[in-house]
PDB file of C-alpha atoms in Angstrom:
ATOM      1  CA  UNK A   6     104.284  73.300  56.200  1.00 46.00           C
ATOM      2  CA  UNK A   7     102.961  73.405  59.112  1.00 42.00           C
ATOM      3  CA  UNK A   8     100.671  75.799  61.263  1.00 46.00           C
ATOM      4  CA  UNK A   9     101.771  75.829  64.917  1.00 47.00           C
ATOM      5  CA  UNK A  10      99.343  76.760  66.937  1.00 53.00           C
ATOM      6  CA  UNK A  11      99.719  80.012  68.968  1.00 55.00           C
ATOM      7  CA  UNK A  12      98.913  79.397  72.287  1.00 60.00           C
ATOM      8  CA  UNK A  13      98.744  81.586  75.175  1.00 58.00           C
ATOM      9  CA  UNK A  14      97.415  81.331  79.082  1.00 58.00           C
ATOM     10  CA  UNK A  15      96.976  82.700  82.139  1.00 55.00           C
ATOM     11  CA  UNK A  16      98.789  81.430  85.269  1.00 52.00           C
ATOM     12  CA  UNK A  17      97.210  80.801  89.309  1.00 47.00           C
ATOM     13  CA  UNK A  18     100.243  80.805  90.658  1.00 38.00           C
ATOM     14  CA  UNK A  19     103.698  82.774  89.997  1.00 35.00           C
ATOM     15  CA  UNK A  20     107.010  80.582  89.514  1.00 31.00           C
ATOM     16  CA  UNK A  21     109.184  83.160  90.152  1.00 32.00           C
ATOM     17  CA  UNK A  22     112.566  84.225  89.650  1.00 33.00           C
ATOM     18  CA  UNK A  23     116.159  84.430  91.345  1.00 39.00           C
ATOM     19  CA  UNK A  24     116.985  87.143  88.533  1.00 39.00           C
ATOM     20  CA  UNK A  25     115.645  91.302  90.004  1.00 44.00           C
ATOM     21  CA  UNK A  26     115.906  93.936  87.278  1.00 42.00           C
ATOM     22  CA  UNK A  27     117.676  96.741  88.606  1.00 53.00           C
ATOM     23  CA  UNK A  28     115.261  99.164  87.214  1.00 74.00           C
ATOM     24  CA  UNK A  29     111.822  98.000  86.416  1.00 86.00           C
ATOM     25  CA  UNK A  30     110.138  98.270  83.054  1.00 96.00           C
ATOM     26  CA  UNK A  31     106.633  97.352  82.215  1.00 97.00           C
ATOM     27  CA  UNK A  32     106.115  95.084  79.075  1.00 98.00           C
ATOM     28  CA  UNK A  33     102.566  94.804  76.969  1.00 98.00           C
ATOM     29  CA  UNK A  34     103.416  93.219  73.490  1.00 98.00           C
ATOM     30  CA  UNK A  35     101.622  92.163  70.959  1.00 98.00           C
ATOM     31  CA  UNK A  36     101.471  89.469  69.104  1.00 98.00           C
ATOM     32  CA  UNK A  37     100.546  88.273  65.817  1.00 97.00           C
ATOM     33  CA  UNK A  38      96.751  87.542  65.926  1.00 98.00           C
ATOM     34  CA  UNK A  39      94.539  90.282  64.372  1.00 98.00           C
ATOM     35  CA  UNK A  40      90.546  89.156  63.663  1.00 98.00           C
ATOM     36  CA  UNK A  41      89.702  90.085  60.091  1.00 96.00           C
ATOM     37  CA  UNK A  42      86.470  91.895  60.415  1.00 97.00           C
ATOM     38  CA  UNK A  43      83.219  92.052  63.645  1.00 97.00           C
ATOM     39  CA  UNK A  44      83.859  88.599  65.092  1.00 97.00           C
ATOM     40  CA  UNK A  45      81.251  85.921  66.666  1.00 98.00           C
ATOM     41  CA  UNK A  46      82.223  84.653  69.688  1.00 98.00           C
ATOM     42  CA  UNK A  47      80.059  80.945  70.406  1.00 98.00           C
ATOM     43  CA  UNK A  48      79.816  79.556  73.888  1.00 98.00           C
ATOM     44  CA  UNK A  49      80.203  76.257  73.867  1.00 97.00           C
ATOM     45  CA  UNK A  50      76.945  74.474  76.368  1.00 95.00           C
ATOM     46  CA  UNK A  51      78.959  73.003  79.420  1.00 92.00           C
ATOM     47  CA  UNK A  52      77.970  69.337  79.105  1.00 86.00           C
ATOM     48  CA  UNK A  53      79.982  68.121  82.421  1.00 79.00           C
ATOM     49  CA  UNK A  54      78.240  66.986  84.989  1.00 84.00           C
ATOM     50  CA  UNK A  55      77.357  70.028  86.093  1.00 89.00           C
ATOM     51  CA  UNK A  56      73.513  71.900  87.844  1.00 93.00           C
ATOM     52  CA  UNK A  57      71.900  73.456  85.179  1.00 94.00           C
ATOM     53  CA  UNK A  58      71.989  76.478  87.336  1.00 95.00           C
ATOM     54  CA  UNK A  59      75.878  76.763  86.619  1.00 95.00           C
ATOM     55  CA  UNK A  60      75.487  76.074  82.927  1.00 95.00           C
ATOM     56  CA  UNK A  61      73.692  78.852  82.704  1.00 96.00           C
ATOM     57  CA  UNK A  62      75.664  81.076  84.650  1.00 98.00           C
ATOM     58  CA  UNK A  63      78.747  80.639  83.435  1.00 97.00           C
ATOM     59  CA  UNK A  64      76.973  80.980  79.728  1.00 98.00           C
ATOM     60  CA  UNK A  65      76.025  84.493  81.126  1.00 98.00           C
ATOM     61  CA  UNK A  66      79.232  85.590  82.493  1.00 98.00           C
ATOM     62  CA  UNK A  67      80.773  84.154  79.402  1.00 98.00           C
ATOM     63  CA  UNK A  68      78.532  86.303  77.116  1.00 98.00           C
ATOM     64  CA  UNK A  69      79.414  89.453  79.702  1.00 99.00           C
ATOM     65  CA  UNK A  70      82.643  89.356  79.203  1.00 99.00           C
ATOM     66  CA  UNK A  71      82.238  89.358  75.439  1.00 99.00           C
ATOM     67  CA  UNK A  72      79.905  92.356  75.395  1.00 99.00           C
ATOM     68  CA  UNK A  73      81.864  93.941  78.151  1.00 99.00           C
ATOM     69  CA  UNK A  74      84.990  94.423  75.387  1.00 99.00           C
ATOM     70  CA  UNK A  75      82.944  95.587  72.879  1.00 99.00           C
ATOM     71  CA  UNK A  76      81.152  98.240  75.184  1.00 99.00           C
ATOM     72  CA  UNK A  77      84.686  99.553  76.175  1.00 99.00           C
ATOM     73  CA  UNK A  78      85.768 100.357  72.538  1.00 99.00           C
ATOM     74  CA  UNK A  79      82.619 101.791  71.670  1.00 98.00           C
ATOM     75  CA  UNK A  80      82.513 104.012  74.933  1.00 98.00           C
ATOM     76  CA  UNK A  81      85.975 104.998  73.658  1.00 98.00           C
ATOM     77  CA  UNK A  82      84.962 105.213  69.715  1.00 97.00           C
ATOM     78  CA  UNK A  83      83.421 108.740  68.750  1.00 93.00           C
ATOM     79  CA  UNK A  84      83.114 107.944  65.621  1.00 92.00           C
ATOM     80  CA  UNK A  85      82.001 105.539  64.154  1.00 96.00           C
ATOM     81  CA  UNK A  86      81.152 102.365  66.855  1.00 97.00           C
ATOM     82  CA  UNK A  87      80.581 100.158  64.348  1.00 97.00           C
ATOM     83  CA  UNK A  88      83.680  99.305  64.100  1.00 98.00           C
ATOM     84  CA  UNK A  89      83.942  97.733  67.159  1.00 98.00           C
ATOM     85  CA  UNK A  90      81.309  95.434  66.847  1.00 98.00           C
ATOM     86  CA  UNK A  91      81.120  92.009  68.678  1.00 99.00           C
ATOM     87  CA  UNK A  92      78.796  89.084  68.925  1.00 98.00           C
ATOM     88  CA  UNK A  93      77.998  86.901  71.109  1.00 98.00           C
ATOM     89  CA  UNK A  94      75.782  83.194  70.883  1.00 97.00           C
ATOM     90  CA  UNK A  95      76.138  80.024  72.710  1.00 97.00           C
ATOM     91  CA  UNK A  96      76.327  76.539  70.580  1.00 96.00           C
ATOM     92  CA  UNK A  97      75.744  73.029  71.613  1.00 93.00           C
ATOM     93  CA  UNK A  98      78.464  71.223  70.433  1.00 85.00           C
ATOM     94  CA  UNK A  99      81.705  72.957  68.437  1.00 74.00           C
ATOM     95  CA  UNK A 100      82.493  73.130  64.995  1.00 78.00           C
ATOM     96  CA  UNK A 101      79.952  75.832  64.431  1.00 85.00           C
ATOM     97  CA  UNK A 102      80.760  76.941  61.021  1.00 89.00           C
ATOM     98  CA  UNK A 103      79.203  80.333  61.976  1.00 92.00           C
ATOM     99  CA  UNK A 104      81.599  81.013  64.492  1.00 96.00           C
ATOM    100  CA  UNK A 105      84.755  83.219  64.512  1.00 96.00           C
ATOM    101  CA  UNK A 106      86.586  81.904  68.012  1.00 97.00           C
ATOM    102  CA  UNK A 107      85.114  79.088  70.152  1.00 97.00           C
ATOM    103  CA  UNK A 108      84.217  79.419  74.209  1.00 98.00           C
ATOM    104  CA  UNK A 109      84.496  75.707  75.503  1.00 97.00           C
ATOM    105  CA  UNK A 110      84.866  75.074  79.201  1.00 97.00           C
ATOM    106  CA  UNK A 111      86.983  72.197  80.844  1.00 96.00           C
ATOM    107  CA  UNK A 112      87.519  70.571  84.233  1.00 94.00           C
ATOM    108  CA  UNK A 113      91.672  70.955  84.517  1.00 93.00           C
ATOM    109  CA  UNK A 114      94.751  71.006  82.712  1.00 93.00           C
ATOM    110  CA  UNK A 115      97.323  68.493  81.917  1.00 84.00           C
ATOM    111  CA  UNK A 116      98.808  67.086  85.056  1.00 72.00           C
ATOM    112  CA  UNK A 117     101.037  69.156  87.213  1.00 65.00           C
ATOM    113  CA  UNK A 118      99.587  72.077  85.184  1.00 78.00           C
ATOM    114  CA  UNK A 119      97.777  75.308  87.163  1.00 81.00           C
ATOM    115  CA  UNK A 120      96.547  77.815  83.650  1.00 92.00           C
ATOM    116  CA  UNK A 121      92.986  78.978  84.107  1.00 95.00           C
ATOM    117  CA  UNK A 122      92.698  78.862  80.268  1.00 97.00           C
ATOM    118  CA  UNK A 123      94.135  80.040  77.103  1.00 97.00           C
ATOM    119  CA  UNK A 124      94.050  80.889  73.775  1.00 98.00           C
ATOM    120  CA  UNK A 125      94.919  79.085  70.167  1.00 97.00           C
ATOM    121  CA  UNK A 126      94.569  80.510  67.209  1.00 94.00           C
ATOM    122  CA  UNK A 127      94.298  79.401  64.659  1.00 90.00           C
ATOM    123  CA  UNK A 128      91.468  78.295  64.962  1.00 90.00           C
ATOM    124  CA  UNK A 129      90.741  80.855  67.141  1.00 95.00           C
ATOM    125  CA  UNK A 130      89.497  78.297  70.498  1.00 97.00           C
ATOM    126  CA  UNK A 131      88.767  80.021  74.378  1.00 98.00           C
ATOM    127  CA  UNK A 132      89.579  77.366  76.981  1.00 98.00           C
ATOM    128  CA  UNK A 133      88.239  78.179  80.494  1.00 98.00           C
ATOM    129  CA  UNK A 134      89.444  75.373  83.471  1.00 97.00           C
ATOM    130  CA  UNK A 135      86.598  75.954  85.763  1.00 96.00           C
ATOM    131  CA  UNK A 136      87.676  73.733  89.186  1.00 95.00           C
ATOM    132  CA  UNK A 137      90.177  75.433  91.398  1.00 93.00           C
ATOM    133  CA  UNK A 138      93.399  73.874  91.803  1.00 89.00           C
ATOM    134  CA  UNK A 139      95.169  73.713  94.846  1.00 85.00           C
ATOM    135  CA  UNK A 140      98.429  72.540  96.537  1.00 82.00           C
ATOM    136  CA  UNK A 141      98.608  68.819  97.837  1.00 82.00           C
ATOM    137  CA  UNK A 142     101.564  68.428 100.213  1.00 81.00           C
ATOM    138  CA  UNK A 143     102.489  72.308  99.870  1.00 73.00           C
ATOM    139  CA  UNK A 144     104.160  70.686  96.461  1.00 78.00           C
ATOM    140  CA  UNK A 145     101.978  69.428  93.756  1.00 81.00           C
ATOM    141  CA  UNK A 146      98.969  70.818  92.308  1.00 80.00           C
ATOM    142  CA  UNK A 147      96.081  68.635  92.375  1.00 86.00           C
ATOM    143  CA  UNK A 148      92.287  69.254  92.183  1.00 88.00           C
ATOM    144  CA  UNK A 149      89.269  68.520  93.934  1.00 85.00           C
ATOM    145  CA  UNK A 150      86.159  67.932  91.373  1.00 86.00           C
ATOM    146  CA  UNK A 151      83.782  69.364  93.691  1.00 87.00           C
ATOM    147  CA  UNK A 152      85.665  72.805  94.180  1.00 93.00           C
ATOM    148  CA  UNK A 153      84.476  74.918  91.424  1.00 95.00           C
ATOM    149  CA  UNK A 154      85.915  78.476  90.392  1.00 96.00           C
ATOM    150  CA  UNK A 155      84.133  81.319  91.391  1.00 97.00           C
ATOM    151  CA  UNK A 156      81.928  83.438  88.683  1.00 98.00           C
ATOM    152  CA  UNK A 157      84.355  86.287  90.214  1.00 98.00           C
ATOM    153  CA  UNK A 158      87.410  83.769  88.297  1.00 98.00           C
ATOM    154  CA  UNK A 159      85.282  82.446  85.432  1.00 98.00           C
ATOM    155  CA  UNK A 160      84.639  86.239  84.419  1.00 99.00           C
ATOM    156  CA  UNK A 161      88.244  87.437  84.671  1.00 98.00           C
ATOM    157  CA  UNK A 162      89.201  84.465  82.647  1.00 98.00           C
ATOM    158  CA  UNK A 163      87.593  84.569  80.646  1.00 99.00           C
ATOM    159  CA  UNK A 164      87.751  88.965  80.007  1.00 99.00           C
ATOM    160  CA  UNK A 165      91.671  87.670  79.539  1.00 99.00           C
ATOM    161  CA  UNK A 166      91.564  84.979  77.271  1.00 99.00           C
ATOM    162  CA  UNK A 167      89.408  87.241  74.966  1.00 99.00           C
ATOM    163  CA  UNK A 168      91.803  90.237  75.369  1.00 99.00           C
ATOM    164  CA  UNK A 169      94.286  87.478  73.593  1.00 99.00           C
ATOM    165  CA  UNK A 170      91.793  86.714  71.078  1.00 99.00           C
ATOM    166  CA  UNK A 171      91.916  89.946  69.844  1.00 99.00           C
ATOM    167  CA  UNK A 172      96.027  90.608  69.560  1.00 98.00           C
ATOM    168  CA  UNK A 173      96.799  91.155  73.168  1.00 99.00           C
ATOM    169  CA  UNK A 174     100.316  89.468  74.857  1.00 98.00           C
ATOM    170  CA  UNK A 175     100.737  90.061  78.501  1.00 98.00           C
ATOM    171  CA  UNK A 176     101.315  93.207  80.726  1.00 98.00           C
ATOM    172  CA  UNK A 177     103.772  92.103  82.442  1.00 98.00           C
ATOM    173  CA  UNK A 178     107.428  93.957  84.723  1.00 97.00           C
ATOM    174  CA  UNK A 179     110.843  92.422  84.654  1.00 95.00           C
ATOM    175  CA  UNK A 180     110.866  92.904  88.807  1.00 96.00           C
ATOM    176  CA  UNK A 181     108.628  90.205  89.656  1.00 95.00           C
ATOM    177  CA  UNK A 182     107.936  91.631  93.314  1.00 96.00           C
ATOM    178  CA  UNK A 183     105.891  94.339  91.128  1.00 97.00           C
ATOM    179  CA  UNK A 184     104.069  91.107  88.864  1.00 97.00           C
ATOM    180  CA  UNK A 185     102.981  89.464  91.952  1.00 96.00           C
ATOM    181  CA  UNK A 186     101.986  92.674  93.866  1.00 97.00           C
ATOM    182  CA  UNK A 187      99.263  92.824  90.929  1.00 97.00           C
ATOM    183  CA  UNK A 188      98.239  89.407  92.324  1.00 96.00           C
ATOM    184  CA  UNK A 189      98.093  89.812  95.396  1.00 97.00           C
ATOM    185  CA  UNK A 190      97.133  93.194  96.015  1.00 96.00           C
ATOM    186  CA  UNK A 191      93.532  94.382  97.490  1.00 97.00           C
ATOM    187  CA  UNK A 192      93.274  97.511  93.782  1.00 96.00           C
ATOM    188  CA  UNK A 193      92.248  96.413  90.671  1.00 97.00           C
ATOM    189  CA  UNK A 194      95.728  95.993  88.429  1.00 98.00           C
ATOM    190  CA  UNK A 195      96.209  98.615  85.718  1.00 98.00           C
ATOM    191  CA  UNK A 196      95.239  95.489  82.928  1.00 99.00           C
ATOM    192  CA  UNK A 197      93.296  92.423  82.396  1.00 99.00           C
ATOM    193  CA  UNK A 198      96.364  91.309  80.752  1.00 99.00           C
ATOM    194  CA  UNK A 199      98.390  90.954  83.535  1.00 98.00           C
ATOM    195  CA  UNK A 200      99.440  86.798  83.669  1.00 96.00           C
ATOM    196  CA  UNK A 201      97.814  86.283  86.646  1.00 94.00           C
ATOM    197  CA  UNK A 202      94.644  85.884  88.755  1.00 94.00           C
ATOM    198  CA  UNK A 203      94.463  88.574  91.471  1.00 96.00           C
ATOM    199  CA  UNK A 204      93.830  87.010  94.648  1.00 95.00           C
ATOM    200  CA  UNK A 205      91.031  88.982  94.587  1.00 97.00           C
ATOM    201  CA  UNK A 206      89.463  87.817  91.224  1.00 97.00           C
ATOM    202  CA  UNK A 207      86.455  90.606  90.845  1.00 98.00           C
ATOM    203  CA  UNK A 208      89.205  93.500  91.163  1.00 98.00           C
ATOM    204  CA  UNK A 209      90.652  92.304  86.938  1.00 98.00           C
ATOM    205  CA  UNK A 210      88.466  94.924  84.419  1.00 98.00           C
ATOM    206  CA  UNK A 211      89.198  95.896  81.422  1.00 99.00           C
ATOM    207  CA  UNK A 212      91.280  99.281  81.842  1.00 99.00           C
ATOM    208  CA  UNK A 213      92.510 102.030  80.022  1.00 99.00           C
ATOM    209  CA  UNK A 214      95.378 100.972  79.171  1.00 99.00           C
ATOM    210  CA  UNK A 215      93.990  97.746  77.314  1.00 99.00           C
ATOM    211  CA  UNK A 216      91.494  99.654  75.015  1.00 99.00           C
ATOM    212  CA  UNK A 217      94.347 102.027  74.099  1.00 99.00           C
ATOM    213  CA  UNK A 218      96.551  99.032  73.230  1.00 99.00           C
ATOM    214  CA  UNK A 219      93.529  97.468  71.125  1.00 99.00           C
ATOM    215  CA  UNK A 220      93.068 100.192  69.241  1.00 98.00           C
ATOM    216  CA  UNK A 221      96.767 101.273  68.603  1.00 98.00           C
ATOM    217  CA  UNK A 222      96.614  97.140  66.653  1.00 99.00           C
ATOM    218  CA  UNK A 223      93.459  97.953  64.489  1.00 98.00           C
ATOM    219  CA  UNK A 224      93.706 101.618  64.212  1.00 97.00           C
ATOM    220  CA  UNK A 225      90.844 104.223  62.893  1.00 96.00           C
ATOM    221  CA  UNK A 226      89.319 101.150  60.985  1.00 97.00           C
ATOM    222  CA  UNK A 227      88.869  99.011  63.901  1.00 98.00           C
ATOM    223  CA  UNK A 228      87.904  95.128  63.487  1.00 98.00           C
ATOM    224  CA  UNK A 229      87.317  96.046  59.548  1.00 98.00           C
ATOM    225  CA  UNK A 230      91.598  97.043  59.380  1.00 97.00           C
ATOM    226  CA  UNK A 231      92.595  93.904  58.485  1.00 97.00           C
ATOM    227  CA  UNK A 232      88.929  92.147  56.958  1.00 93.00           C
ATOM    228  CA  UNK A 233      89.142  94.017  52.990  1.00 87.00           C
ATOM    229  CA  UNK A 234      85.461  94.899  53.444  1.00 87.00           C
ATOM    230  CA  UNK A 235      83.952  98.417  53.936  1.00 90.00           C
ATOM    231  CA  UNK A 236      83.066  99.692  56.570  1.00 91.00           C
ATOM    232  CA  UNK A 237      79.345 100.207  57.204  1.00 86.00           C
ATOM    233  CA  UNK A 238      78.199 104.134  57.259  1.00 83.00           C
ATOM    234  CA  UNK A 239      77.444 105.057  60.875  1.00 79.00           C
ATOM    235  CA  UNK A 240      73.775 105.114  61.976  1.00 69.00           C
ATOM    236  CA  UNK A 241      73.090 108.404  62.101  1.00 68.00           C
ATOM    237  CA  UNK A 242      71.206 109.357  65.327  1.00 64.00           C
ATOM    238  CA  UNK A 243      67.625 110.631  64.833  1.00 65.00           C
ATOM    239  CA  UNK A 244      66.930 113.501  66.680  1.00 72.00           C
ATOM    240  CA  UNK A 245      63.939 113.074  68.873  1.00 72.00           C
ATOM    241  CA  UNK A 246      60.805 114.166  67.310  1.00 71.00           C
ATOM    242  CA  UNK A 247      59.526 116.541  69.769  1.00 74.00           C
ATOM    243  CA  UNK A 248      55.660 115.825  71.236  1.00 75.00           C
ATOM    244  CA  UNK A 249      52.888 118.285  69.887  1.00 72.00           C
ATOM    245  CA  UNK A 250      52.753 121.108  72.561  1.00 71.00           C
ATOM    246  CA  UNK A 251      48.729 120.204  73.383  1.00 71.00           C
ATOM    247  CA  UNK A 252      46.440 123.443  72.819  1.00 74.00           C
ATOM    248  CA  UNK A 253      45.260 124.400  76.161  1.00 70.00           C
ATOM    249  CA  UNK A 254      42.003 123.423  76.674  1.00 71.00           C
ATOM    250  CA  UNK A 255      39.302 126.193  77.599  1.00 68.00           C
ATOM    251  CA  UNK A 256      38.340 126.892  81.353  1.00 70.00           C
ATOM    252  CA  UNK A 257      34.790 126.565  80.960  1.00 66.00           C
ATOM    253  CA  UNK A 258      33.371 129.337  81.608  1.00 64.00           C
ATOM    254  CA  UNK A 259      31.017 129.441  84.651  1.00 64.00           C
ATOM    255  CA  UNK A 260      26.823 130.042  84.485  1.00 68.00           C
ATOM    256  CA  UNK A 261      26.368 132.530  86.311  1.00 63.00           C
ATOM    257  CA  UNK A 262      24.822 132.631  89.643  1.00 63.00           C
ATOM    258  CA  UNK A 263      21.661 133.346  89.601  1.00 62.00           C
ATOM    259  CA  UNK A 264      19.966 135.573  91.908  1.00 64.00           C
ATOM    260  CA  UNK A 265      17.364 134.270  94.608  1.00 60.00           C
ATOM    261  CA  UNK A 266      14.196 135.770  93.892  1.00 58.00           C
ATOM    262  CA  UNK A 267      14.016 138.076  96.530  1.00 58.00           C
ATOM    263  CA  UNK A 268      10.449 136.696  98.848  1.00 59.00           C
ATOM    264  CA  UNK A 269       7.970 138.667  98.392  1.00 55.00           C
ATOM    265  CA  UNK A 270       7.899 141.762 100.962  1.00 53.00           C
ATOM    266  CA  UNK A 271       4.325 140.952 102.653  1.00 51.00           C
ATOM    267  CA  UNK A 272       2.084 144.750 102.035  1.00 52.00           C
ATOM    268  CA  UNK A 273       1.587 145.441 105.745  1.00 51.00           C
ATOM    269  CA  UNK A 274      -2.063 144.749 106.691  1.00 42.00           C
ATOM    270  CA  UNK A 275      -3.768 147.757 107.445  1.00 45.00           C
ATOM    271  CA  UNK A 276      -6.154 148.316 110.786  1.00 47.00           C
ATOM    272  CA  UNK A 277      -9.336 148.330 109.648  1.00 43.00           C
ATOM    273  CA  UNK A 278     -10.831 151.726 109.894  1.00 42.00           C
ATOM    274  CA  UNK A 279     -13.807 151.435 112.619  1.00 44.00           C
ATOM    275  CA  UNK A 280     -17.053 152.411 110.444  1.00 42.00           C
ATOM    276  CA  UNK A 281     -18.810 154.660 112.197  1.00 40.00           C
ATOM    277  CA  UNK A 282     -20.832 153.845 114.946  1.00 33.00           C
ATOM    278  CA  UNK A 283     -24.762 154.188 113.685  1.00 32.00           C
ATOM    279  CA  UNK A 284     -26.914 154.190 115.807  1.00 34.00           C
ATOM    280  CA  UNK A 285     -29.772 152.016 115.206  1.00 38.00           C
ATOM    281  CA  UNK A 286     -33.359 153.480 115.077  1.00 32.00           C
TER     282      UNK A 286
END
C-alpha cells in the first residue's frame, strides 16, 4: 500500500468565501502526526546564492524557533521537563540518519502558489520559502528574485511549521472575517497556528493555547507518550552549597602610644651667694 505524505502549509494570501457563518466557531484540530520521543531537528545549510550573513541569520532564526517551542513546553511542565526535550543542529546536506525532521530553505513554491512553507510527513520535513511574493497585474502571484522575506517572517514560518510537526493543525474560525482580522490586526493572534502570516509577522508567537494543545496530544508523558522508551528520571536540582562564613579577622591591638618623655625641668640657677668682703691686710 502506498503511503501518502501529509502536507500542511501556511498561506500568505487569504482565499475568501461567499459563505458567512451565522455563529462563528473556532476550530483547533490535531493531525495524526505524533513524535515518538524527543526529536532532532536538522537545519540544512542554504546552498543557493545567498550571502553568508543571511545564511547564518536564517539558520540561527530556525534554531531559535525550535528552542522557543522547547522552552514554552518546559515552562508549562511542573514535574519532569525532560519529557519535552527538543534538539536542533545544522547539517550541510539532507538525508542525515541522525535527523528526525529536516528543515530546508527554498526560493519559491510552484507556479501560481503563494504558500510560505509546508510540513510533510512521513518522513518529517519542513520547507521554508524565502522569496517574498507579490501580485503581478493585481492578480497573478509572482516573485522577485531580489526580494527576500524579512527575518521576522522566516522565524514566524518556522514556528508555525514546527507546530505542525508536533501534531497541530490550523487554528481557524468558520467566520472568514475573523480569520482576516487575525491576519491584519496590530495585535498578536491567539495562536501561532492561524493559517496566514500576520501582516506584522513579528506578532506571531507561541501562545498558551498552542502549548496546552500539545500537552493535550502527548499527555503527562510528553514526547515519550508514543515512544515505548523509559522516561528519564528528572535530574534533581542541586542544593546550593553555602559559602563558608569567614572567621572575623581580629582587629589588631594598637600598640600603646608611648607617653612623651618630658623634657627635664631645669633646676633654677641659684644666684651666687655673695662672698663676704674680706678686707685686705
